Short mmCIF file of C-alpha atoms in Angstrom, two decimals:
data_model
loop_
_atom_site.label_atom_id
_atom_site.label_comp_id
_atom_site.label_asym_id
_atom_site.label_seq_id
_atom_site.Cartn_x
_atom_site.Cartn_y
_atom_site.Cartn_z
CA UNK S 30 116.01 117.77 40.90
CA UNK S 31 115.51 115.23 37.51
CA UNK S 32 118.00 114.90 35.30
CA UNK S 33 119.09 117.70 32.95
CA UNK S 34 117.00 117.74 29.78
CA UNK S 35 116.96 120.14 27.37
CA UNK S 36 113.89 118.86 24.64
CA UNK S 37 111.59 116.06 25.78
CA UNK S 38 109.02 115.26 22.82
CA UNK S 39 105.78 113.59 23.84
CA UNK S 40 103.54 111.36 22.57
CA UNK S 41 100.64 113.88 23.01
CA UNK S 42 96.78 113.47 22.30
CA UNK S 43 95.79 116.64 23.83
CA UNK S 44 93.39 114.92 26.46
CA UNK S 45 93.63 115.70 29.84
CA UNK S 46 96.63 112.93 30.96
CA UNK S 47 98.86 114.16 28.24
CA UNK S 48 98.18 117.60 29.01
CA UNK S 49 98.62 116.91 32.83
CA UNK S 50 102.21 115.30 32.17
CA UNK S 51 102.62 118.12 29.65
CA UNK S 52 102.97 120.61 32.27
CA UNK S 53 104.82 118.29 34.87
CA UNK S 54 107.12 117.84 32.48
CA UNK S 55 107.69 121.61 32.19
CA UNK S 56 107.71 122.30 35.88
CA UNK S 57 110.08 119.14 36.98
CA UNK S 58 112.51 119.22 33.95
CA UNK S 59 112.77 122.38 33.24
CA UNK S 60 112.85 121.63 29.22
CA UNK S 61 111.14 122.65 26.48
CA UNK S 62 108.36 120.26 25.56
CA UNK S 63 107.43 119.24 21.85
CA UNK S 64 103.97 117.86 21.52
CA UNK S 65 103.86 114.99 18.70
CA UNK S 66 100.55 113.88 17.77
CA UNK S 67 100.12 110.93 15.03
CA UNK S 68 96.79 110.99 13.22
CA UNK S 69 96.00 107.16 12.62
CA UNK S 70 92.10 107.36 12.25
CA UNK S 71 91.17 108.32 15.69
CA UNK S 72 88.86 111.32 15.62
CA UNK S 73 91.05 114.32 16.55
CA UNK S 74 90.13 117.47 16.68
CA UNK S 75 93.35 119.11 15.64
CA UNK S 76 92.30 122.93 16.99
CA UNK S 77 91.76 121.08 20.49
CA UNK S 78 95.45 119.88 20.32
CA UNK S 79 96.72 123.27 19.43
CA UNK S 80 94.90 125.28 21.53
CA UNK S 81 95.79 123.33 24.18
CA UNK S 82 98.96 122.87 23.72
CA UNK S 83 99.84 126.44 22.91
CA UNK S 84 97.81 127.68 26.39
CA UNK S 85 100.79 125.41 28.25
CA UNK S 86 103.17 127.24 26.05
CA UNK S 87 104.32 125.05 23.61
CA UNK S 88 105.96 126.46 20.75
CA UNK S 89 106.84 123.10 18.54
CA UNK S 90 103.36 121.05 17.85
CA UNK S 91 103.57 118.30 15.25
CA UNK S 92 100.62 116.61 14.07
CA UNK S 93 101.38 113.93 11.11
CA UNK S 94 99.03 112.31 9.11
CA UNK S 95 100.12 108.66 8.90
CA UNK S 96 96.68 106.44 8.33
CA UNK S 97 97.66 105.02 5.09
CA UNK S 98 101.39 104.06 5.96
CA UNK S 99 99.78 102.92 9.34
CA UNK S 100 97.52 100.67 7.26
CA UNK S 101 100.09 99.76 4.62
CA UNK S 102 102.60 98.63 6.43
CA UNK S 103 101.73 98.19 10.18
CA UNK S 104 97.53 96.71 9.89
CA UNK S 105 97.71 95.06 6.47
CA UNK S 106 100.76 92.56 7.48
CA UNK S 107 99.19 92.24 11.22
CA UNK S 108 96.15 90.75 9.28
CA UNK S 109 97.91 88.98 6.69
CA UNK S 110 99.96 87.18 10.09
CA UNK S 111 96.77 86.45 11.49
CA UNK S 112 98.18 88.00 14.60
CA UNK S 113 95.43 87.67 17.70
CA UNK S 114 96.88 88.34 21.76
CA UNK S 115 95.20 84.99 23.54
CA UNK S 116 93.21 84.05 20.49
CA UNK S 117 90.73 87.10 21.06
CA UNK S 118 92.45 90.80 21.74
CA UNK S 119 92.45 92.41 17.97
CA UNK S 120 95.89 93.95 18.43
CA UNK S 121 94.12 97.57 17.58
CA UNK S 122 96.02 99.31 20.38
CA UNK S 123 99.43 97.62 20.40
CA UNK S 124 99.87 97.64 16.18
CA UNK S 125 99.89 101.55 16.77
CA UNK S 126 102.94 102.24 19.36
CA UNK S 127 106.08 100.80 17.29
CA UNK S 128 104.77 103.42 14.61
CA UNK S 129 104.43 106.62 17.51
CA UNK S 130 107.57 105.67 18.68
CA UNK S 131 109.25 105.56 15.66
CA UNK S 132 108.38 108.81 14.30
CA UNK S 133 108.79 110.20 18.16
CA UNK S 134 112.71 109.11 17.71
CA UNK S 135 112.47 110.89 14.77
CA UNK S 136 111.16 114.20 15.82
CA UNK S 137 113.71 114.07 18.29
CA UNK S 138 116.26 113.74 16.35
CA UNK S 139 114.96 116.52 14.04
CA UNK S 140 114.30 118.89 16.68
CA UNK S 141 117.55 117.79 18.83
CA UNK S 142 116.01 116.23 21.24
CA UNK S 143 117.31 114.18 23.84
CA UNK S 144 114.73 112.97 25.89
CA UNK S 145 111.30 111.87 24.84
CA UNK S 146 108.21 110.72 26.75
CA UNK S 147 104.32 109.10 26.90
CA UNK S 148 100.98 108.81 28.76
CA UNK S 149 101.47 105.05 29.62
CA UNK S 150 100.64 104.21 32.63
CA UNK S 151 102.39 101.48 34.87
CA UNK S 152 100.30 98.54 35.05
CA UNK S 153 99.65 98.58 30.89
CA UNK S 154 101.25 97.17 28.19
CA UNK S 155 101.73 100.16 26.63
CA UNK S 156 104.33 101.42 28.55
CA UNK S 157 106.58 98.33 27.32
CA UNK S 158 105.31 98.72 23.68
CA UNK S 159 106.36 102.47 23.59
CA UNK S 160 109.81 101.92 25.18
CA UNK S 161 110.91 98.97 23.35
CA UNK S 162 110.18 100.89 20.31
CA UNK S 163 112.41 103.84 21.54
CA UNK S 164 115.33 101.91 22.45
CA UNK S 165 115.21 99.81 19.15
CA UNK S 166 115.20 103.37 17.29
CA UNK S 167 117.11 105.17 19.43
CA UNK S 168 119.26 102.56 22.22
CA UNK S 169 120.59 106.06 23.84
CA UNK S 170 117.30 107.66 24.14
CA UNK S 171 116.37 109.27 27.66
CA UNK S 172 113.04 107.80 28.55
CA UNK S 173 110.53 109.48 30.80
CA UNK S 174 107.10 107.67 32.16
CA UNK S 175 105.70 110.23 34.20
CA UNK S 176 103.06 107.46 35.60
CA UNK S 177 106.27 105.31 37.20
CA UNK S 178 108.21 108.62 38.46
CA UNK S 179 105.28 111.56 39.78
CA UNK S 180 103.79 111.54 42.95
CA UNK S 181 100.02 111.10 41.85
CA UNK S 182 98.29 108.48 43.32
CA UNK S 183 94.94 108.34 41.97
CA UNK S 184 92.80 109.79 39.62
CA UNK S 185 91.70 112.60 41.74
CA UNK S 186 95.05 113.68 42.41
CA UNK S 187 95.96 114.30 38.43
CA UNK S 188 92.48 115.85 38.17
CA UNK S 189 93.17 118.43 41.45
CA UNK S 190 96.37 119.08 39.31
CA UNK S 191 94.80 119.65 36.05
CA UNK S 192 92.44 122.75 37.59
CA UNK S 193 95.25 124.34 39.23
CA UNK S 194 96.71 124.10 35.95
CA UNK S 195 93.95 125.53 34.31
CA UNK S 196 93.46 122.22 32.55
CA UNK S 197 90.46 121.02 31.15
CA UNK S 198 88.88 117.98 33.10
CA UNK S 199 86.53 116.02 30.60
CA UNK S 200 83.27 114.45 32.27
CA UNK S 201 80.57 112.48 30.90
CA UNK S 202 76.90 113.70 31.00
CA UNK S 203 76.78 112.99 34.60
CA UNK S 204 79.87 114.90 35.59
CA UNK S 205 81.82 112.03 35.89
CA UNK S 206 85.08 110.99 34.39
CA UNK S 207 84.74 109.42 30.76
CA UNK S 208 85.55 105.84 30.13
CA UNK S 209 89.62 105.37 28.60
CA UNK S 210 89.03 105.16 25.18
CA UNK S 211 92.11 104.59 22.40
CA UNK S 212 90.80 104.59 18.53
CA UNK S 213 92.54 104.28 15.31
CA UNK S 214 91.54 103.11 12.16
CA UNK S 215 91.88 99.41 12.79
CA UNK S 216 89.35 99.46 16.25
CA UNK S 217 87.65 101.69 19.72
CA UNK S 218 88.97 99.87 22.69
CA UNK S 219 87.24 101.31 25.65
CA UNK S 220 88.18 100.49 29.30
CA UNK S 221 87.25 101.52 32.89
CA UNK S 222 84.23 102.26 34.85
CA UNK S 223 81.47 99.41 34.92
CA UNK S 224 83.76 97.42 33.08
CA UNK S 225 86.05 96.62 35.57
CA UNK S 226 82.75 94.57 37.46
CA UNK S 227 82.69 91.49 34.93
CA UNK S 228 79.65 90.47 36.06
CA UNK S 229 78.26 93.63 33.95
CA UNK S 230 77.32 94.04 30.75
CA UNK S 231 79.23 96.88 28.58
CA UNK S 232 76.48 99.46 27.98
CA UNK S 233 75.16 99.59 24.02
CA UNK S 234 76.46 103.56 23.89
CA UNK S 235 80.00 102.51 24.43
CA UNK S 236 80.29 101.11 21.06
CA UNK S 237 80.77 103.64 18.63
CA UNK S 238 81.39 102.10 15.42
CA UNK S 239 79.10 99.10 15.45
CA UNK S 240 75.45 99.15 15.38
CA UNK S 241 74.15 95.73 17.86
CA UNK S 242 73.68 92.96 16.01
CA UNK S 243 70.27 92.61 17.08
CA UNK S 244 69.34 95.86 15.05
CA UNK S 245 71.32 95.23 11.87
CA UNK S 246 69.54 94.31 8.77
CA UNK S 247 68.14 91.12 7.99
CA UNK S 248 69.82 91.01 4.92
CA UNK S 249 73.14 90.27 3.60
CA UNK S 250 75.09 93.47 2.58
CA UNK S 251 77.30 91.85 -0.80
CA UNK S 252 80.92 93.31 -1.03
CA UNK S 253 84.39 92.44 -3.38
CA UNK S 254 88.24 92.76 -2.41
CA UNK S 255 90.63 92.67 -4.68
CA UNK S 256 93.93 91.46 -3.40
CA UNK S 257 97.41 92.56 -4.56
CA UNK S 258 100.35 90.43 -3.28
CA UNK S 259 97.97 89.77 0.02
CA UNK S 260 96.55 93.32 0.51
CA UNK S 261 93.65 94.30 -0.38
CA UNK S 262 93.07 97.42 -2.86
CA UNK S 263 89.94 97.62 -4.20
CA UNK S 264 85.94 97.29 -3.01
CA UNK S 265 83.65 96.62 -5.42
CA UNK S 266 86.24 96.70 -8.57
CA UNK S 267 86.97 100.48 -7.31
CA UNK S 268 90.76 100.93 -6.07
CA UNK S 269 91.19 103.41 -3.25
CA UNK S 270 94.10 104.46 -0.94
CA UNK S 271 95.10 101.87 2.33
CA UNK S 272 93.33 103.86 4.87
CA UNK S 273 90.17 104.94 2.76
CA UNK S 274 89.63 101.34 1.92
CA UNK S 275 89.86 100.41 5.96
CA UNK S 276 87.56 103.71 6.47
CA UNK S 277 84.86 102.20 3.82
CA UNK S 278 85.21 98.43 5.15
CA UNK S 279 84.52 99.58 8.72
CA UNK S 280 81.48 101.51 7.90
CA UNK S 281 80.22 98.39 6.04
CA UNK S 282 80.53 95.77 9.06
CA UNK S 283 79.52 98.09 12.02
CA UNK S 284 76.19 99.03 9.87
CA UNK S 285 75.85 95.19 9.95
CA UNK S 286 77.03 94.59 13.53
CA UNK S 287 80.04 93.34 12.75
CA UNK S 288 83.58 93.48 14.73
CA UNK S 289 82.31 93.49 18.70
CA UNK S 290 84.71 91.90 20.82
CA UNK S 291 84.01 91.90 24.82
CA UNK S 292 86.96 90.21 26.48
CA UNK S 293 89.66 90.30 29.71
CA UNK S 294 93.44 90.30 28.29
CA UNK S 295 96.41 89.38 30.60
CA UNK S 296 98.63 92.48 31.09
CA UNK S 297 102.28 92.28 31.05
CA UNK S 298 102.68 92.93 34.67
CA UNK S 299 100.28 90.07 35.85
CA UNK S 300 97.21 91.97 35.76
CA UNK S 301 93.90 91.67 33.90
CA UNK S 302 91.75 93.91 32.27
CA UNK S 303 88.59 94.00 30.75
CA UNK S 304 87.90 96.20 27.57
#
């Protein structure tokens, strides 16, 4: 028997491992769930989320947009720091948790919550980035990582859960599971599959927003950033919100094969991994 919780909110995308501990959650603490989902950029489909959600009977769903103060005050500084992990990793992934976690503690305390939990599992970094952020916030916070307590073992185990669940189980167009994929505004870090074999090459189609550089134009595309106090807010002499500026500068450099990175990070546990 866990703990006695009475409101756990978590860090929900509405994907199968967030659904998965979603329910777990449910059946092992006996608490009412609130899903929290932060909109940074990443394509979400916010009907998905709900419906989703709702069929595991949650009544509280929160989805925030936050891309601009995400950009504003979490990627514009990281940039303006020059911050790089091991001169390479982009930071995409890791500038994104203090913000989750900080609204998370915040949810909580709207909703009078004390627990709150997310989909990291136990050989990431994640995990670490999530939790310092909810003890910083919140040094009282109940923390539950359902990928360091439950009983799963592998992959097939959650996904044997998920259809007695009544889950959905993404798959690829062969059936199989789909590559771990994270996306926000600032990047697409994909993981898993053939790129755990370094001796591969990623495949072109895992790159979503970046055409090869091999089949960008041969000509220069010309663009101008204005700066204000170190942040940018204008291209070409046209001022535009934090995120829509990001949105517009992306879609500039992956027409022109810009912003590929193919590289194995060191993991906070010891590990590597390739993404």
């Amino acid at each position: 028997m866990k703990k006695k919780v009475k409101k756990i909110v978590l860090a929900y995308s509405g994907g199968l491992d967030t659904s998965v501990i979603l329910r777990w959650l449910q059946e092992n603490y006996h608490a009412e769930v609130i899903a929290y989902t932060a909109d940074l950029g990443q394509e979400i489909d916010r009907k998905k989320i709900i419906r989703n959600a709702t069929n595991l009977g949650v009544k509280n769903i929160v989805i925030e947009d936050l891309k601009d103060i995400f950009v504003k005050d979490y990627i514009f500084p990281m940039i303006r720091g020059n911050a790089l992990y091991e001169g390479i990793y982009l930071l995409g992934t890791s500038i994104a948790r203090p913000l989750i976690a900080k609204r998370q503690i915040q949810i909580a305390k709207k909703f009078k919550a004390d627990a709150v939990s997310h989909g990291s599992t136990g050989k990431g970094n994640d995990q670490v980035r999530f939790e310092l952020g909810y003890y910083y916030f919140n040094p009282k916070i109940k923390i539950i990582a359902p990928w360091r307590d439950w009983d799963f073992t592998s992959r097939s185990d959650l996904i044997k859960y998920a259809k007695k669940n009544n889950i959905p189980v993404p798959s690829d167009k062969k059936g199989a599971p789909p590559f771990s994929v994270d996306d926000n505004l600032f990047h697409t870090s994909t993981e898993g599959k053939i790129l755990e074999d370094p001796s591969k090459q990623a495949p072109e189609f895992i790159f979503q927003r970046t055409v090869s550089p091999e089949k960008a134009p041969n000509k220069p595309s010309y663009v101008t950033i204005g700066f204000k106090n170190g942040d940018p807010i204008s291209i070409n002499n046209k001022k535009c919100s934090p995120s829509k500026l990001l949105s517009l500068l992306n879609n500039i450099g992956g027409k022109n094969g810009v912003g590929r990175v193919d590289l194995v990070e060191n993991r906070f546990i010891g590990i590597k991994s390739r993404g």
